[in-house]
């Protein structure tokens, strides 16, 4: 087997050195009747060529986003990633290194994490960030738990614009832990009265901006109300490219900001792996979950980096840890950081503007179709339209014609009576021809 | 050579990405257009490539050398897997595309699940957990949901002292009380001790098998029987599954739930700390409680079940763990690994991992001290620091001296049940020549330590990008981000 | 521009430091009327996304070999290359390093070349090899020149089984240098009397095995005749995988062996870059063209490698150099060497056997079609068939149906009266289904 | 750490490639089936990956640092180009597929050719040469063919003393006689000297412009006129074209043939010594003689001309240079580079390269010695070793000391017309900060040398994978391959 360096002769020598007659002697603690006699009912090993054939056939069954006009978003966005990003993250020294427990020989990973933390904090407008979470949704769950710890309260309020999957993740975790969650109804028109839902038992209010329906949210008033009653504002961003164009949540009073970082550096990948961004105020840092890289010096006084504040973590505090999370999304965080370094402030701003202008142009064009209503006054690169019929059915029809038109709200909120709503996302990878194709197809289909 | 931070060399107006100029169209951002700069430096592409290449060269990696981190399983990461993960049909599909446009992706998830259940002898699998600890959470939630569904108030979870810290942290996170089970002098957990700890409030036990001392728990079947008799569930931490794949099935020794670290057992890259993937396999008793979303395969057709509305009779998912369907990019890598190995290769991998660990044990046990000599090791061998008694050399010093010899140190100070633990996991990816050289190097170090050359250890590392780093200082006055230095006028 | 680190401010500072008012002051030696005023009639720069679109469209116009049943060979072969090969050659330290002029900091490249030289020598059955040539055809040209230098004669004899392109390359070079070349007629049936063409004026006889028509050649008798008259035998191999199965030319008496190394480690790539292998006897080494890595020691006595015997080369000997070649095919040689290291002797033998058996099976099947004649008694993985009509036309018809059936001999030898001959190659990447498809298609088409 | 040779660690029966077992079918190899083992070691994949990763870490590279090798043009290699070259539509097509199945590939070759002729102001291009020296050969062959077609017996080629060694080697290889033209004291070639060297036997001149001293030949147009008046041709070595792209066109100063090193000017990777690509552009006077194969573009359609039978009226190719159509993989990379830069970016690249070289010159000329101070430098600046006089430090020592500072040395001892030449080419890929640091480091070294610290130089390098290597020994008793050591009994 190509991955196994030991030869049969090596194996015999090694068994002899150990002083046993066969490999099963080393499995002596396994009850004899449980030791499998033959092979399991699975195929035998295959060469690369055969594996590529099997997997190539599976891959070929899927409709590739880049091969069609593509408007699917709702928490994952198709952006162009520079070729150097994928090249660099495949460097052996990044790809095949472990969590940097031995800082003297993992300064590469540690400096990247330190830079990542600073980039994330600046991007979100916060003071400190951790070295990444699994993704935005689990990060949101962790943010709620952190708010509980900080406030001593156990009731979270989830805005109606929060991604339904994120809300579900928070609810699952909270229900299991016995905490309370108030989930406001879906808010496709951005008209809910969130302030009224915040009371003196509220540990935190969780608000996404842009919302899952694409509306931009002015967080300042929400932060004021939350703070007035001793609660925290948790802001959620699922499309970080928006932060090239809009005020960062930190500047609007958020106490914890969670974001999905996939848009930078990471492919759609059918949902993962992604990278969660997590930032907060400096005074809350010891209640923040996740890994942290910090600056220090070595025995010769040179600057260096280490994992730090690990006393918060499960391998020291066990059942009193801030969370059970053991790893971060190292390689995805690296991809994010490289992409953001390549963009820089000027590039991110321009990228955001291109996204926004393309989305506005498409919203205007779709709004011009008789029977189609655009629900957004404000938007970044995604918006909601009301169709004269079932959105999911339309999406299927267009998919059959080679256009991926967006996410029907019923996919995220079945049974919510929102079956005529469609989320439409537009990034820099969408061409004017793609947009025209969508407009024509919808016009023809309804 | 030093490498500055991007904040020290970057410029806000420099970009390594060329984008067309936007038009002058009107924005629809309401009052929320950004007002202030963010403080994000940019680098041109040549500068960025050089920065990250230089940083990478300060990392140790499997590709560059033996990486014997016990319990972390630093085995070879095949490049075929990276290539397969990048097929556009997997990497460039959206989790919310119509499912009719992604049958191959769903089929792959179903296939990986089938391999996992077959290899573990279990009934079902939840694929969406994002890492091992997340899989633990998913499994323990399933147990909690099952207890609730059966109307049982059993809020206590037994956890052996030798368990990984995530076990108690996970149990506590979802409101279980943790009760410790003592370890026996031979490094294993006794069925009698477990029985003694069980009362009517105990709903589950979390056990790692092979355990954190590198030993297959000889009484695991009795322990499983004990918890089952008490109406509870057996959570098995699958971190060390790689020792027994194809040799014995966790389902056969009574496991109800077990997460699988795809990055350990099935060799998806560790990437400097992630991403991982932690599918959790479930027994018949827990299968109904698998969380959303999951892939149901019926007559060869894979269907994605995303919402409670989509469930069939008998499916009672307890909720959703994460936004989408799991770590697809890791599934593709793991599947390539499974297909490449096959049933025969996977068993061989386990056997070679165990063989290599025991070989190192045989090569070293005359000069290093074994806390638990009575059981064969599985895929990793645990030493303690008694052999360093009186030398003035600590386990940490010993580890840092290994760096100067060109090796990544083994896992140190874990498991906690042993003083000065040193846990060595060579994996199946090392040649005999590499193992021999490693053993010889360790022997030399032991002789140097016992021979009085303590300066070689306390001053280590010398031949690394950094000398010993001050971790205390980092924790005492945390500096967690770069700040613009005050202007030096 | 993303590749240019200098900002306009940097440029102004630098011009000021130099003490000139503008960049054109540095072009003062260019006559003013020749300095271009505006931009040339070419497009402006584009971002990655746009470049990928342009090139993606061009790429999509070509019929990809791996997407169809594929039987094209004649000097370039489609083999499966392990994924690790392409990963490793893209390591920055290999990809972006120069010719190893500073050996202390290029030991990586130098050790690879030393290993490559040994692998090549062993594979070809010779004593020494150089660090690679551009490709097999130019290497053949160099071999003839080397034979001229060694024998003091200037007449090469080219066998009728030599790839027509290789023969053309030798003729071009020889005609320009005023040397004589005797090219025997094409020999599709392996019946020529090569020995008769060798005389006392012959510097070398150039023989390919397997021939371009696929026949294996017993070189021993040719070597004997050549040596008897003081000439050299230059053996040419265009499919090195064959050497896993057949006797190496070195064992049959060849004095110089040239091979095309593309089959190992390198993609078809529409013809290049490839890698030429070049090996000879130790006593001829100072007349061998190309770079050479050699072993030595450093100031502390440690083994190390350097480029050596450079006194043969053009940067020292100028017009008296052994050849004008300045670079080798470094990265392609690296790919070759890695692939061969992964295969090892056992893997190469098995690969050769798989190729051979698949080719034999297809030859038998095609030979079973009425009207089709297989011309080969011996073959490795390629053979010649005679069709009842024009082979090129058949190839076009099958290509339109998505089968790439092989190389019509008329493509290589137009006007030679061999229009009914087709070269058919089969490698391990061809499935039984592919072979069946070809057989059925030819049966249907004739 | 040392890294053994594959022959020392590999085994003939080990393979890192899994292949299905062959059947027992009968072979058709006649009497030629292989009889003896070849002696090829195999490594498993983990061992092979580690071997090559470790070896790579002993190389210097552009990605890791400034690489100021004059005349070699070590500029940034964009990764986009690597990605484009690997598109299956380019990498997985066969040169002998029916041309009807590869229109995109032919179009790309045509497009690269169009850019090259437009940028050089020439009439035609031969794309098939495999590297710069091969392009030289192709160009000089075209000149020889043209002389022959015109019935002229002009067997002499003028080559300046400062020329790269490939120039005389190329001319000699195809039977030209080489006649040297002296260099002037200011580092340039004088039109008067050229006129003086021309007689009726002179058929061509080979000139590098910008020349090997880094100077644009001020009298190049007069030189071209002189050779044209004599009925000869002007071959321009295009090695330094990267200084003038978009600034001036070789066709405008009278060039008849010029090869273009795609790896220098258009940034295809150097790869440790190749592969390169050396298309040669031809003037109207030589266009008819372009070698086979070539791509003819008519009305936007690209046609491959492979054989004399396919030529059109007026096309009189002199033969074939190589088996197939040229270095396609390099064309795709160069085309991605061209499209990315555009006309504006290419000119900027030239200007930045020239600016950076002159900036280094300004930063260093007070401490190092300029042999030719009277002309501005182009993309590279030439120093000589007069500043080391009396220090006991040679140019070679100085270069090796740069290694200890983390830099690849500049080109040394070339061109030969200057004693102890040091030719520095920073390229356009370096930031100002990188140039400043480099200049400061060189200044420090100069002060160390002139300050008497010669040991720092003669003992260098100290901080490299190897100390100074014994090149004399390597040449005196060449060891060019590994041989099995005699058994040590």
CSV table of C-alpha atoms in Angstrom, one decimal, chain B residues 169-462:
chain,number,residue,atom,x,y,z
B,169,UNK,CA,-16.2,20.1,29.3
B,170,UNK,CA,-18.7,18.7,26.8
B,171,UNK,CA,-20.8,17.0,29.4
B,172,UNK,CA,-20.9,20.2,31.5
B,173,UNK,CA,-21.7,22.4,28.5
B,174,UNK,CA,-25.1,20.7,28.1
B,175,UNK,CA,-25.9,20.5,31.8
B,176,UNK,CA,-24.7,17.1,32.8
B,177,UNK,CA,-23.0,16.7,36.2
B,178,UNK,CA,-19.6,15.1,35.9
B,179,UNK,CA,-18.5,12.3,38.3
B,180,UNK,CA,-15.0,11.1,38.1
B,181,UNK,CA,-14.1,7.4,38.0
B,182,UNK,CA,-10.6,6.6,39.3
B,183,UNK,CA,-8.0,5.0,37.2
B,184,UNK,CA,-6.4,1.8,38.3
B,185,UNK,CA,-2.7,1.3,38.9
B,186,UNK,CA,-2.4,-0.4,35.5
B,187,UNK,CA,-3.7,2.5,33.5
B,188,UNK,CA,-7.1,1.1,32.8
B,189,UNK,CA,-10.6,1.6,34.1
B,190,UNK,CA,-12.1,-1.2,36.1
B,191,UNK,CA,-15.6,-2.5,35.6
B,192,UNK,CA,-16.0,-2.8,39.3
B,193,UNK,CA,-15.1,0.8,39.8
B,194,UNK,CA,-17.6,1.8,37.3
B,195,UNK,CA,-20.3,-0.3,38.9
B,196,UNK,CA,-19.5,1.3,42.2
B,197,UNK,CA,-19.9,4.7,40.7
B,198,UNK,CA,-23.2,4.0,39.1
B,199,UNK,CA,-26.4,5.0,40.8
B,200,UNK,CA,-29.8,5.8,39.5
B,201,UNK,CA,-28.7,9.3,38.6
B,202,UNK,CA,-26.1,8.2,36.2
B,203,UNK,CA,-27.2,8.5,32.6
B,204,UNK,CA,-24.0,7.9,30.7
B,205,UNK,CA,-20.3,7.1,30.8
B,206,UNK,CA,-17.7,8.7,28.6
B,207,UNK,CA,-14.8,6.5,28.0
B,208,UNK,CA,-11.9,6.7,25.6
B,209,UNK,CA,-10.9,3.4,24.1
B,210,UNK,CA,-8.1,2.8,23.3
B,211,UNK,CA,-7.6,5.0,26.3
B,212,UNK,CA,-5.4,8.0,26.8
B,213,UNK,CA,-2.6,5.9,28.2
B,214,UNK,CA,-2.5,4.0,24.9
B,215,UNK,CA,-4.2,0.9,26.3
B,216,UNK,CA,-7.2,-1.0,25.0
B,217,UNK,CA,-9.6,-1.1,28.0
B,218,UNK,CA,-9.7,-4.8,28.7
B,219,UNK,CA,-13.0,-4.5,30.6
B,220,UNK,CA,-14.8,-2.3,28.2
B,221,UNK,CA,-17.5,-4.8,27.4
B,222,UNK,CA,-18.3,-5.2,31.1
B,223,UNK,CA,-18.3,-1.5,31.5
B,224,UNK,CA,-20.7,-1.1,28.6
B,225,UNK,CA,-22.9,-3.8,30.1
B,226,UNK,CA,-22.9,-2.1,33.5
B,227,UNK,CA,-24.0,1.3,32.1
B,228,UNK,CA,-26.6,-0.4,29.9
B,229,UNK,CA,-28.0,-2.4,32.8
B,230,UNK,CA,-28.4,0.9,34.6
B,231,UNK,CA,-30.4,2.3,31.8
B,232,UNK,CA,-27.6,4.6,30.6
B,233,UNK,CA,-25.6,5.1,27.5
B,234,UNK,CA,-22.0,4.5,26.6
B,235,UNK,CA,-20.2,7.4,24.9
B,236,UNK,CA,-16.9,6.4,23.5
B,237,UNK,CA,-14.3,9.0,22.7
B,238,UNK,CA,-13.1,7.9,19.3
B,239,UNK,CA,-9.9,9.9,19.3
B,240,UNK,CA,-7.9,6.7,19.2
B,241,UNK,CA,-10.0,4.8,16.8
B,242,UNK,CA,-7.1,4.7,14.4
B,243,UNK,CA,-5.5,1.9,16.5
B,244,UNK,CA,-8.4,-0.6,15.9
B,245,UNK,CA,-9.9,0.1,12.5
B,246,UNK,CA,-10.6,-3.2,10.9
B,247,UNK,CA,-9.5,-5.0,14.0
B,248,UNK,CA,-12.5,-4.6,16.3
B,249,UNK,CA,-15.8,-2.7,16.1
B,250,UNK,CA,-16.9,-0.3,18.8
B,251,UNK,CA,-20.4,-1.4,18.2
B,252,UNK,CA,-19.3,-4.9,19.2
B,253,UNK,CA,-18.1,-3.8,22.6
B,254,UNK,CA,-21.2,-1.9,23.4
B,255,UNK,CA,-20.7,1.7,22.3
B,256,UNK,CA,-23.8,3.8,21.9
B,257,UNK,CA,-22.2,6.9,20.4
B,258,UNK,CA,-18.7,7.7,19.3
B,259,UNK,CA,-17.2,10.6,17.4
B,260,UNK,CA,-14.6,10.0,14.8
B,261,UNK,CA,-11.8,12.5,14.2
B,262,UNK,CA,-11.5,12.4,10.4
B,263,UNK,CA,-8.3,14.3,10.7
B,264,UNK,CA,-6.8,11.7,12.9
B,265,UNK,CA,-8.1,8.3,11.7
B,266,UNK,CA,-8.7,9.3,8.1
B,267,UNK,CA,-5.8,11.7,7.6
B,268,UNK,CA,-7.4,15.0,6.7
B,269,UNK,CA,-4.7,17.6,7.3
B,270,UNK,CA,-4.3,19.2,10.7
B,271,UNK,CA,-3.6,22.6,9.1
B,272,UNK,CA,-2.0,24.2,12.1
B,273,UNK,CA,-5.1,23.5,14.2
B,274,UNK,CA,-8.0,22.7,12.0
B,275,UNK,CA,-10.3,22.4,10.3
B,276,UNK,CA,-11.3,19.0,11.6
B,277,UNK,CA,-14.5,17.0,11.2
B,278,UNK,CA,-16.2,14.9,13.8
B,279,UNK,CA,-18.9,12.7,12.6
B,280,UNK,CA,-20.6,10.8,15.4
B,281,UNK,CA,-21.8,7.2,14.9
B,282,UNK,CA,-24.8,6.1,16.9
B,283,UNK,CA,-26.1,2.7,18.0
B,284,UNK,CA,-29.6,1.5,17.2
B,285,UNK,CA,-30.7,2.9,20.6
B,286,UNK,CA,-29.6,6.4,19.6
B,287,UNK,CA,-30.1,6.4,15.9
B,288,UNK,CA,-33.5,8.1,15.9
B,289,UNK,CA,-32.0,11.1,17.7
B,290,UNK,CA,-29.4,12.1,15.1
B,291,UNK,CA,-29.4,15.8,14.6
B,292,UNK,CA,-30.3,17.7,11.5
B,293,UNK,CA,-29.3,17.8,8.8
B,294,UNK,CA,-28.6,14.3,7.7
B,295,UNK,CA,-28.4,12.3,4.6
B,296,UNK,CA,-30.9,9.4,4.3
B,297,UNK,CA,-30.0,6.7,1.8
B,298,UNK,CA,-32.9,4.6,0.5
B,299,UNK,CA,-32.5,2.2,-2.4
B,300,UNK,CA,-29.2,3.8,-3.3
B,301,UNK,CA,-30.7,7.3,-3.5
B,302,UNK,CA,-29.3,9.9,-1.1
B,303,UNK,CA,-31.8,12.4,0.3
B,304,UNK,CA,-30.9,15.4,2.4
B,305,UNK,CA,-33.1,15.8,5.5
B,306,UNK,CA,-32.8,19.4,6.6
B,307,UNK,CA,-35.9,20.3,8.6
B,308,UNK,CA,-38.2,18.5,11.0
B,309,UNK,CA,-40.8,18.8,8.3
B,310,UNK,CA,-38.7,16.4,6.1
B,311,UNK,CA,-38.3,13.6,8.7
B,312,UNK,CA,-39.7,10.1,8.3
B,313,UNK,CA,-41.4,8.0,10.9
B,314,UNK,CA,-39.1,7.2,13.8
B,315,UNK,CA,-36.7,10.0,13.0
B,316,UNK,CA,-36.7,12.4,16.0
B,317,UNK,CA,-33.8,14.7,15.6
B,318,UNK,CA,-33.0,16.9,18.5
B,319,UNK,CA,-32.1,20.0,16.5
B,320,UNK,CA,-29.4,21.5,14.4
B,321,UNK,CA,-25.7,21.7,15.2
B,322,UNK,CA,-24.4,24.0,12.5
B,323,UNK,CA,-25.5,26.1,9.6
B,324,UNK,CA,-24.9,23.6,6.8
B,325,UNK,CA,-24.3,19.9,6.2
B,326,UNK,CA,-20.9,19.5,7.8
B,327,UNK,CA,-17.3,19.6,6.7
B,328,UNK,CA,-17.7,18.5,3.1
B,329,UNK,CA,-14.2,19.3,2.2
B,330,UNK,CA,-13.0,16.9,4.9
B,331,UNK,CA,-15.5,14.2,3.7
B,332,UNK,CA,-14.0,14.3,0.2
B,333,UNK,CA,-10.5,13.9,1.6
B,334,UNK,CA,-11.5,11.1,4.0
B,335,UNK,CA,-13.4,9.3,1.2
B,336,UNK,CA,-10.3,9.4,-1.0
B,337,UNK,CA,-8.4,8.0,1.9
B,338,UNK,CA,-10.9,5.2,2.5
B,339,UNK,CA,-11.1,4.2,-1.2
B,340,UNK,CA,-7.3,4.2,-1.4
B,341,UNK,CA,-6.8,2.0,1.6
B,342,UNK,CA,-9.8,-0.2,1.3
B,343,UNK,CA,-10.8,-2.6,4.0
B,344,UNK,CA,-7.4,-4.3,3.8
B,345,UNK,CA,-5.3,-1.1,3.9
B,346,UNK,CA,-7.2,0.4,6.8
B,347,UNK,CA,-6.6,-2.7,8.9
B,348,UNK,CA,-2.9,-2.7,7.8
B,349,UNK,CA,-2.7,1.0,8.9
B,350,UNK,CA,-4.0,0.2,12.4
B,351,UNK,CA,-1.7,-2.8,12.7
B,352,UNK,CA,1.3,-0.8,11.5
B,353,UNK,CA,0.5,2.0,13.9
B,354,UNK,CA,0.3,-0.4,16.8
B,355,UNK,CA,3.4,-2.3,15.6
B,356,UNK,CA,5.4,0.9,15.4
B,357,UNK,CA,4.4,2.1,18.8
B,358,UNK,CA,5.3,-1.2,20.4
B,359,UNK,CA,8.6,-1.3,18.5
B,360,UNK,CA,9.6,2.1,19.9
B,361,UNK,CA,8.6,0.8,23.3
B,362,UNK,CA,10.8,-2.2,22.9
B,363,UNK,CA,13.7,0.0,21.7
B,364,UNK,CA,13.3,2.5,24.6
B,365,UNK,CA,11.9,0.7,27.6
B,366,UNK,CA,15.3,-0.2,29.0
B,367,UNK,CA,16.3,3.5,29.3
B,368,UNK,CA,12.9,5.3,29.7
B,369,UNK,CA,10.3,4.4,32.3
B,370,UNK,CA,6.9,2.8,31.5
B,371,UNK,CA,4.2,3.6,34.0
B,372,UNK,CA,2.0,0.8,32.8
B,373,UNK,CA,4.1,-2.1,31.7
B,374,UNK,CA,1.5,-4.7,32.1
B,375,UNK,CA,-0.5,-4.1,28.9
B,376,UNK,CA,0.7,-3.9,25.4
B,377,UNK,CA,0.5,-0.4,23.9
B,378,UNK,CA,-1.9,0.3,21.1
B,379,UNK,CA,-0.9,3.0,18.6
B,380,UNK,CA,1.0,5.1,21.2
B,381,UNK,CA,3.3,4.4,24.0
B,382,UNK,CA,3.3,6.3,27.3
B,383,UNK,CA,6.4,6.9,29.3
B,384,UNK,CA,6.7,8.9,32.5
B,385,UNK,CA,9.6,11.0,33.9
B,386,UNK,CA,11.0,8.7,36.5
B,387,UNK,CA,14.0,8.1,34.3
B,388,UNK,CA,14.8,11.8,34.7
B,389,UNK,CA,14.7,11.7,38.5
B,390,UNK,CA,17.7,13.5,39.9
B,391,UNK,CA,19.0,14.8,36.6
B,392,UNK,CA,17.6,18.3,36.9
B,393,UNK,CA,16.0,17.8,33.5
B,394,UNK,CA,12.2,18.2,33.3
B,395,UNK,CA,9.9,16.6,30.8
B,396,UNK,CA,9.6,20.0,29.2
B,397,UNK,CA,13.4,20.4,29.0
B,398,UNK,CA,13.6,16.9,27.5
B,399,UNK,CA,11.0,17.8,24.9
B,400,UNK,CA,12.8,21.1,23.9
B,401,UNK,CA,16.1,19.2,23.5
B,402,UNK,CA,14.4,16.9,21.0
B,403,UNK,CA,13.7,20.0,18.9
B,404,UNK,CA,17.5,20.5,18.6
B,405,UNK,CA,17.8,17.0,17.3
B,406,UNK,CA,15.4,17.9,14.5
B,407,UNK,CA,12.2,16.3,16.0
B,408,UNK,CA,8.9,17.6,17.1
B,409,UNK,CA,8.5,16.5,20.7
B,410,UNK,CA,6.0,14.0,21.8
B,411,UNK,CA,2.9,15.0,23.8
B,412,UNK,CA,3.9,16.0,27.2
B,413,UNK,CA,2.1,16.2,30.6
B,414,UNK,CA,-0.8,14.3,29.1
B,415,UNK,CA,-2.6,12.2,30.3
B,416,UNK,CA,-2.6,13.9,33.7
B,417,UNK,CA,-2.8,10.6,35.6
B,418,UNK,CA,0.9,10.1,35.0
B,419,UNK,CA,3.6,12.4,36.4
B,420,UNK,CA,5.6,13.9,33.6
B,421,UNK,CA,3.8,12.0,30.9
B,422,UNK,CA,5.4,11.6,27.5
B,423,UNK,CA,3.1,10.1,25.0
B,424,UNK,CA,4.7,8.9,21.7
B,425,UNK,CA,2.6,8.1,18.7
B,426,UNK,CA,4.7,7.3,15.6
B,427,UNK,CA,1.8,6.4,13.4
B,428,UNK,CA,2.0,3.9,10.5
B,429,UNK,CA,3.6,6.5,8.2
B,430,UNK,CA,7.2,6.1,9.4
B,431,UNK,CA,9.7,3.7,7.9
B,432,UNK,CA,11.6,1.3,10.1
B,433,UNK,CA,14.8,3.3,9.4
B,434,UNK,CA,13.0,6.5,10.6
B,435,UNK,CA,11.9,4.7,13.8
B,436,UNK,CA,15.4,3.4,14.4
B,437,UNK,CA,16.9,6.8,14.0
B,438,UNK,CA,14.3,8.3,16.3
B,439,UNK,CA,14.9,5.7,19.0
B,440,UNK,CA,18.6,6.1,18.7
B,441,UNK,CA,18.3,9.8,19.1
B,442,UNK,CA,16.1,9.5,22.2
B,443,UNK,CA,18.5,7.0,23.7
B,444,UNK,CA,21.3,9.5,23.2
B,445,UNK,CA,19.3,12.2,24.9
B,446,UNK,CA,18.5,9.9,27.8
B,447,UNK,CA,22.2,9.1,28.3
B,448,UNK,CA,23.0,12.8,28.0
B,449,UNK,CA,20.5,13.6,30.7
B,450,UNK,CA,21.5,10.8,33.1
B,451,UNK,CA,25.1,11.6,32.3
B,452,UNK,CA,24.8,15.1,33.8
B,453,UNK,CA,24.7,17.3,30.7
B,454,UNK,CA,21.6,19.1,32.0
B,455,UNK,CA,22.6,22.4,30.2
B,456,UNK,CA,21.9,20.7,26.9
B,457,UNK,CA,18.3,20.4,28.0
B,458,UNK,CA,17.6,23.5,30.1
B,459,UNK,CA,19.0,25.7,27.4
B,460,UNK,CA,17.1,24.1,24.6
B,461,UNK,CA,16.1,24.7,22.0
B,462,UNK,CA,19.1,26.3,20.4
